[in-house]
XYZ file of C-alpha atoms in Angstrom:
443
model
C 36.492 58.981 -41.888
C 36.231 58.677 -38.107
C 32.873 58.819 -36.355
C 32.411 60.351 -32.942
C 30.841 58.324 -30.167
C 27.611 60.353 -30.259
C 27.317 60.066 -34.037
C 27.952 56.339 -33.877
C 25.253 55.898 -31.222
C 22.743 57.892 -33.257
C 23.466 55.858 -36.384
C 23.059 52.587 -34.507
C 19.724 53.673 -33.028
C 18.464 54.833 -36.418
C 19.542 51.581 -38.054
C 17.874 49.435 -35.403
C 14.641 51.420 -35.652
C 14.570 51.313 -39.453
C 12.251 48.695 -40.941
C 14.419 48.500 -44.029
C 17.205 46.708 -42.153
C 15.469 43.454 -41.286
C 18.314 41.024 -41.052
C 21.853 41.989 -40.106
C 22.847 45.467 -39.020
C 26.549 46.067 -39.256
C 28.392 49.262 -38.608
C 32.106 48.919 -39.221
C 34.900 51.434 -38.952
C 38.350 49.894 -39.153
C 40.096 53.140 -38.319
C 38.241 53.729 -35.098
C 38.807 51.099 -32.404
C 35.935 52.496 -30.340
C 33.418 51.430 -32.976
C 32.488 47.743 -32.823
C 30.565 45.482 -35.167
C 26.838 45.446 -34.479
C 24.956 42.181 -35.122
C 21.227 42.427 -34.664
C 18.184 40.631 -36.011
C 14.591 41.723 -35.806
C 13.639 38.323 -34.431
C 16.080 38.808 -31.564
C 16.088 42.570 -31.140
C 12.782 42.567 -29.287
C 14.259 40.383 -26.566
C 16.637 43.173 -25.684
C 13.931 45.762 -25.111
C 13.614 45.217 -21.399
C 10.017 45.637 -20.299
C 8.982 44.666 -16.802
C 5.755 42.887 -16.118
C 3.055 44.783 -14.277
C 3.611 45.430 -10.589
C 0.512 43.463 -9.681
C 1.761 40.540 -11.743
C 5.155 40.652 -10.071
C 3.517 40.258 -6.680
C 2.010 36.880 -7.822
C 1.315 34.161 -5.323
C 4.533 32.750 -3.887
C 3.084 29.295 -3.455
C 6.388 27.427 -3.301
C 8.446 28.222 -0.221
C 12.117 27.376 -0.667
C 12.800 27.322 3.079
C 9.886 24.940 3.635
C 11.083 22.780 0.737
C 14.548 22.636 2.270
C 13.073 21.393 5.528
C 11.133 18.693 3.683
C 14.275 17.556 1.853
C 16.357 17.517 5.017
C 13.971 15.052 6.657
C 14.304 12.532 3.824
C 16.423 9.388 4.087
C 17.607 9.073 0.470
C 17.957 11.102 -2.721
C 15.189 9.017 -4.244
C 12.879 10.074 -1.413
C 14.004 13.693 -1.827
C 12.964 13.641 -5.491
C 9.606 12.107 -4.631
C 8.981 14.681 -1.902
C 10.079 17.543 -4.144
C 7.786 16.526 -6.991
C 4.853 15.963 -4.667
C 5.334 19.471 -3.268
C 6.114 21.294 -6.528
C 3.689 19.845 -9.100
C 0.166 21.075 -9.798
C -2.568 19.821 -7.507
C -6.111 19.189 -8.717
C -7.061 22.540 -7.161
C -4.277 24.298 -9.085
C -5.451 22.822 -12.378
C -9.062 23.759 -11.635
C -8.007 27.303 -10.724
C -6.091 27.761 -13.992
C -9.023 26.526 -16.006
C -11.347 28.939 -14.180
C -8.967 31.862 -14.839
C -8.996 30.937 -18.513
C -12.817 30.949 -18.555
C -13.035 34.270 -16.702
C -10.578 35.972 -19.069
C -12.647 34.692 -21.976
C -15.763 36.343 -20.456
C -13.949 39.693 -20.437
C -13.202 39.512 -24.169
C -16.481 37.921 -25.325
C -18.430 41.248 -25.533
C -15.745 42.596 -27.877
C -14.983 39.407 -29.805
C -18.038 37.103 -29.729
C -16.196 34.491 -31.818
C -13.228 34.257 -29.454
C -12.153 31.568 -27.038
C -9.265 31.543 -24.574
C -7.174 28.375 -24.173
C -4.347 27.368 -21.882
C -0.881 26.854 -23.369
C 2.568 26.246 -21.871
C 3.060 24.329 -18.630
C -0.543 24.938 -17.537
C -1.641 22.932 -20.596
C 1.067 20.245 -20.430
C 0.862 19.839 -16.649
C 4.660 20.005 -16.350
C 4.788 23.359 -14.581
C 5.574 24.323 -11.011
C 2.848 25.476 -8.658
C 2.480 29.256 -8.795
C 4.023 29.605 -12.254
C 2.616 32.042 -14.808
C -0.549 31.121 -16.678
C 0.097 31.138 -20.433
C -3.047 31.600 -22.494
C -3.918 32.250 -26.124
C -6.879 34.106 -27.598
C -8.123 32.532 -30.822
C -11.202 32.587 -33.003
C -13.501 29.996 -34.492
C -14.288 31.507 -37.892
C -14.867 29.890 -41.256
C -12.066 29.586 -43.799
C -13.435 32.356 -46.057
C -13.411 34.877 -43.215
C -9.863 33.833 -42.320
C -8.680 34.457 -45.876
C -10.430 37.823 -46.122
C -8.726 38.952 -42.897
C -5.330 39.232 -44.564
C -6.591 41.811 -47.051
C -8.509 44.056 -44.640
C -7.316 47.501 -43.737
C -6.673 47.878 -40.036
C -6.456 51.648 -39.951
C -10.179 51.768 -39.033
C -9.414 50.121 -35.695
C -8.793 52.770 -33.088
C -6.573 51.458 -30.322
C -7.447 54.333 -28.018
C -11.228 54.032 -28.347
C -12.395 50.436 -28.411
C -16.127 49.911 -28.070
C -17.770 46.571 -27.425
C -18.734 44.768 -30.599
C -16.950 47.122 -33.029
C -13.905 44.902 -33.685
C -14.303 41.588 -35.475
C -12.054 38.570 -35.471
C -10.959 39.500 -38.998
C -10.053 43.007 -37.872
C -7.870 41.692 -35.066
C -6.264 39.070 -37.311
C -5.327 41.784 -39.801
C -3.285 43.627 -37.199
C 0.441 43.068 -36.661
C 0.908 40.907 -33.516
C 2.271 43.709 -31.341
C -0.519 46.103 -32.299
C -3.109 43.390 -31.674
C -1.688 42.966 -28.164
C -2.010 46.699 -27.545
C -5.600 46.524 -28.726
C -6.350 43.780 -26.196
C -4.627 45.876 -23.545
C -7.109 48.676 -24.227
C -9.980 46.217 -24.214
C -9.064 45.341 -20.630
C -9.161 49.024 -19.710
C -12.429 49.650 -21.559
C -14.055 46.639 -19.886
C -13.379 48.133 -16.470
C -10.590 45.747 -15.605
C -8.307 47.979 -13.544
C -5.248 45.787 -13.166
C -2.116 47.132 -14.809
C -1.275 45.324 -18.048
C 1.773 45.629 -20.285
C 2.721 44.393 -23.718
C 6.016 42.509 -23.642
C 7.887 42.427 -26.981
C 9.339 39.277 -28.413
C 8.991 36.799 -31.231
C 5.345 36.515 -30.240
C 4.333 39.647 -28.264
C 2.332 38.923 -25.115
C 0.013 40.929 -22.919
C 1.081 40.409 -19.318
C -1.275 41.219 -16.461
C -2.268 39.973 -13.020
C -5.542 38.166 -12.434
C -6.383 37.169 -8.858
C -2.734 37.707 -7.863
C -1.501 35.363 -10.588
C 0.497 36.413 -13.640
C -1.235 35.805 -16.971
C 0.613 35.975 -20.293
C -1.840 36.346 -23.181
C -0.924 35.923 -26.857
C -3.120 36.120 -29.966
C -3.696 32.889 -31.892
C -0.371 31.479 -30.697
C -0.573 28.157 -32.532
C 3.185 27.556 -32.150
C 2.820 27.694 -28.353
C -0.072 25.231 -28.545
C 1.974 22.844 -30.689
C 4.979 23.040 -28.348
C 2.692 22.506 -25.347
C 1.145 19.453 -27.040
C 4.615 17.991 -27.543
C 5.431 18.602 -23.879
C 2.150 16.984 -22.811
C 2.780 13.853 -24.862
C 6.421 13.468 -23.777
C 5.397 13.820 -20.135
C 3.039 10.870 -20.567
C 5.409 8.637 -22.526
C 7.548 7.926 -19.461
C 6.874 8.508 -15.752
C 10.408 9.821 -15.177
C 10.202 12.734 -17.600
C 7.850 15.052 -15.690
C 9.644 14.917 -12.289
C 13.058 15.227 -13.975
C 11.969 18.274 -15.969
C 10.240 19.881 -12.973
C 13.363 19.678 -10.819
C 15.608 21.008 -13.610
C 13.109 23.840 -14.122
C 13.030 24.673 -10.401
C 16.835 24.502 -10.242
C 17.200 26.923 -13.165
C 14.627 29.362 -11.786
C 16.114 29.195 -8.297
C 19.516 30.133 -9.711
C 17.901 32.911 -11.790
C 18.929 31.588 -15.189
C 15.399 30.833 -16.382
C 12.428 33.160 -16.869
C 12.488 36.856 -17.605
C 14.201 38.896 -20.311
C 17.483 37.558 -21.748
C 17.260 34.294 -19.769
C 16.492 30.714 -20.746
C 12.839 29.894 -21.332
C 11.039 26.881 -19.896
C 10.587 25.462 -23.397
C 14.356 25.579 -23.941
C 14.927 23.638 -20.706
C 12.337 21.113 -21.823
C 14.178 20.565 -25.120
C 17.462 20.159 -23.233
C 15.821 17.405 -21.173
C 14.342 15.822 -24.316
C 17.670 15.719 -26.154
C 19.434 14.341 -23.070
C 16.875 11.527 -22.781
C 17.261 10.787 -26.498
C 20.987 10.167 -25.967
C 20.649 7.595 -23.166
C 21.546 3.985 -23.943
C 18.990 2.652 -24.554
C 17.106 5.919 -25.255
C 14.191 6.961 -23.084
C 12.723 9.175 -25.805
C 12.957 8.655 -29.542
C 13.518 11.504 -31.971
C 10.759 14.112 -32.122
C 10.378 13.265 -35.810
C 9.540 9.670 -34.836
C 7.151 10.873 -32.114
C 5.271 13.219 -34.425
C 5.121 10.602 -37.171
C 3.101 8.355 -34.864
C 0.599 11.081 -33.936
C -0.578 12.599 -37.251
C 0.827 15.863 -35.966
C 1.729 17.156 -39.435
C -1.858 16.804 -40.652
C -3.751 17.936 -37.552
C -1.297 19.955 -35.427
C -2.789 23.307 -36.506
C -6.186 22.481 -35.024
C -6.793 23.796 -31.501
C -8.966 20.758 -30.691
C -6.165 18.346 -31.631
C -5.628 15.745 -28.885
C -2.108 14.382 -29.222
C -2.471 12.045 -26.240
C -4.972 9.774 -27.967
C -1.977 8.292 -29.821
C -0.242 7.016 -26.666
C -1.068 3.446 -27.622
C 1.240 3.758 -30.646
C 4.351 3.886 -28.452
C 6.311 1.151 -26.717
C 7.798 1.552 -23.265
C 11.486 2.427 -23.076
C 13.857 -0.412 -22.213
C 15.961 2.000 -20.173
C 15.594 1.245 -16.450
C 17.645 4.095 -14.949
C 16.216 5.801 -11.888
C 15.334 9.500 -11.789
C 18.242 10.256 -9.445
C 20.666 8.563 -11.861
C 19.235 10.558 -14.752
C 19.461 13.837 -12.854
C 23.126 13.226 -12.078
C 23.852 12.326 -15.709
C 21.955 15.404 -16.921
C 24.328 17.752 -15.099
C 27.401 15.776 -16.169
C 26.189 15.613 -19.774
C 25.679 19.367 -20.173
C 28.666 20.365 -18.014
C 30.908 18.558 -20.512
C 28.881 19.457 -23.610
C 30.465 21.129 -26.641
C 28.263 24.188 -27.175
C 29.734 24.930 -30.581
C 27.235 22.300 -31.733
C 23.540 22.915 -32.357
C 21.167 20.613 -30.461
C 18.523 19.123 -32.773
C 15.808 17.197 -30.864
C 13.889 16.594 -34.109
C 16.487 14.063 -35.231
C 18.153 13.482 -31.816
C 21.414 14.554 -33.476
C 23.897 17.415 -33.292
C 24.828 19.754 -36.127
C 27.839 21.957 -36.598
C 27.003 25.644 -36.640
C 28.243 25.946 -40.234
C 25.640 23.373 -41.316
C 22.854 25.715 -40.244
C 23.721 28.369 -42.829
C 22.612 28.366 -46.427
C 23.137 31.042 -49.058
C 19.670 30.298 -50.415
C 17.969 31.158 -47.118
C 16.142 34.459 -46.981
C 17.070 36.858 -44.212
C 13.990 35.852 -42.178
C 14.719 32.133 -42.571
C 18.298 32.084 -41.340
C 19.003 30.092 -38.204
C 20.670 32.353 -35.635
C 23.514 30.579 -33.864
C 24.149 31.763 -30.288
C 26.224 30.793 -27.246
C 23.710 27.987 -26.664
C 21.828 26.813 -29.750
C 18.736 24.588 -29.712
C 16.781 23.992 -32.901
C 13.026 24.073 -32.349
C 11.794 20.685 -33.637
C 8.537 22.350 -34.743
C 10.189 25.307 -36.512
C 13.614 24.405 -37.840
C 14.568 28.020 -38.587
C 14.134 29.034 -34.965
C 16.845 28.861 -32.299
C 14.842 28.791 -29.059
C 17.807 30.222 -27.135
C 18.737 33.010 -29.557
C 17.299 35.568 -27.119
C 19.510 34.406 -24.220
C 22.234 36.932 -23.486
C 25.891 35.996 -23.285
C 25.801 36.779 -19.559
C 23.100 34.204 -18.764
C 24.528 31.640 -21.187
C 27.803 31.880 -19.280
C 25.926 31.743 -15.965
C 24.152 28.556 -17.075
C 27.377 26.822 -18.100
C 29.144 27.900 -14.903
C 26.328 26.530 -12.740
C 26.474 23.221 -14.587
C 30.162 22.900 -13.702
C 29.356 23.689 -10.065
C 26.744 20.909 -10.045
C 29.333 18.598 -11.581
C 31.729 19.376 -8.711
C 29.071 18.795 -6.053
C 28.277 15.375 -7.488
C 31.961 14.425 -7.390
C 31.950 14.331 -3.589
C 30.019 11.192 -2.632
C 29.946 12.110 1.067
C 27.685 15.055 0.257
C 25.005 12.683 -1.024
C 24.473 10.785 2.207
C 21.893 11.905 4.800
C 23.472 14.027 7.495
C 22.655 16.901 9.847
C 23.759 19.581 7.393
C 22.662 20.109 3.817
C 22.950 17.054 1.625
C 21.644 15.653 -1.649
C 19.282 17.864 -3.643
C 19.654 20.686 -1.122
C 23.237 21.137 -2.300
C 22.100 21.691 -5.878
C 19.967 24.569 -4.642
C 22.685 26.255 -2.565
C 23.640 29.822 -3.443
C 26.557 30.465 -5.759
C 29.193 31.217 -3.100
C 28.358 28.099 -1.088
C 28.567 25.943 -4.198
C 32.023 27.284 -5.038
C 33.317 26.086 -1.663
C 32.662 22.415 -2.466
C 35.726 20.631 -3.785
C 35.908 17.533 -5.890
């Protein structure tokens, strides 16, 4: 039996929309070459529903000026000085940190009349301090309720919650907790409207749906009780304090990836994925700069207390010894690009153990469909959730783009003359050149 193109398309759409097909959706027709195998997973499918952030959010403050940064870098006398100048310009100032905390408090005031038990906390780079000035503000709405109320929430019916008619004080923490994550985000979207907040807000699908909106010309990404984001942010915060080289190295790699449009946005690498790439790279230095994440967490009581929003992972800093590795940041940056330009991406990166695994090792017949690790063109195992590939939502196009840019960086580093101060672009400026300029540099 041969299916027409229109019939095939309709079947695919129906299969993807069906809740009964949670794991793999395959449509095969050996007799029709126009019909290809479809591989989709509900944990990944949401990444491919392209939803733009609100127009107001897209306008966001463009605090970092690339042209001004270029001028600062050109006036430096060494690559070491360039890295120092870059980090001084790109990292959060005290005013930036204060502003983000005030935004968090003001957003909390908007939701308090509706959810008296709620609090709003920073997550992501705003919490860890590793972000770039002007980056999005990641926040999470959570509740301080007793254990009994938390348990009762799972059994409550949510059909009494009307998403189109939310009145202050009518929705409890238990009611919101009983909702599926995406529906809870839509509820919060309507709360913003009902409260008189006129900025456009949109729910962005994904593993953890977020409500994206602009507040004082800054993009805010709000999730509900996103404990996994808090845990990942705590890990980032601790790692950034374990060694003074980690934060500036990560910030430049993050800026480089965003400048070349391979980080941020649908189908692209996420900042957390870049962070784990930096972590694994530092674990592989000789001697290592970071130990395995398992070793780090074992010294911080993370397993016992990591689910508590008041958990302070940095109070365990005294349990760690300084690394014996004395490499400079500029040496590490060069090695980072060489390391991943020559990396075998058929392996899965596992920062938890600071080891690699073959893709076949990640599969088990005993795993349920929701617990299977999804191998992709770039695979990074989340050290805090071993079933999750943090890059499974990255499209083949951007995975290829990332690998190609790494090879271009490798070529630029091969020419030592390009790393000496001169009238034209040199040093870090070369790493931030556009694609066509980078291709012109020979080994």
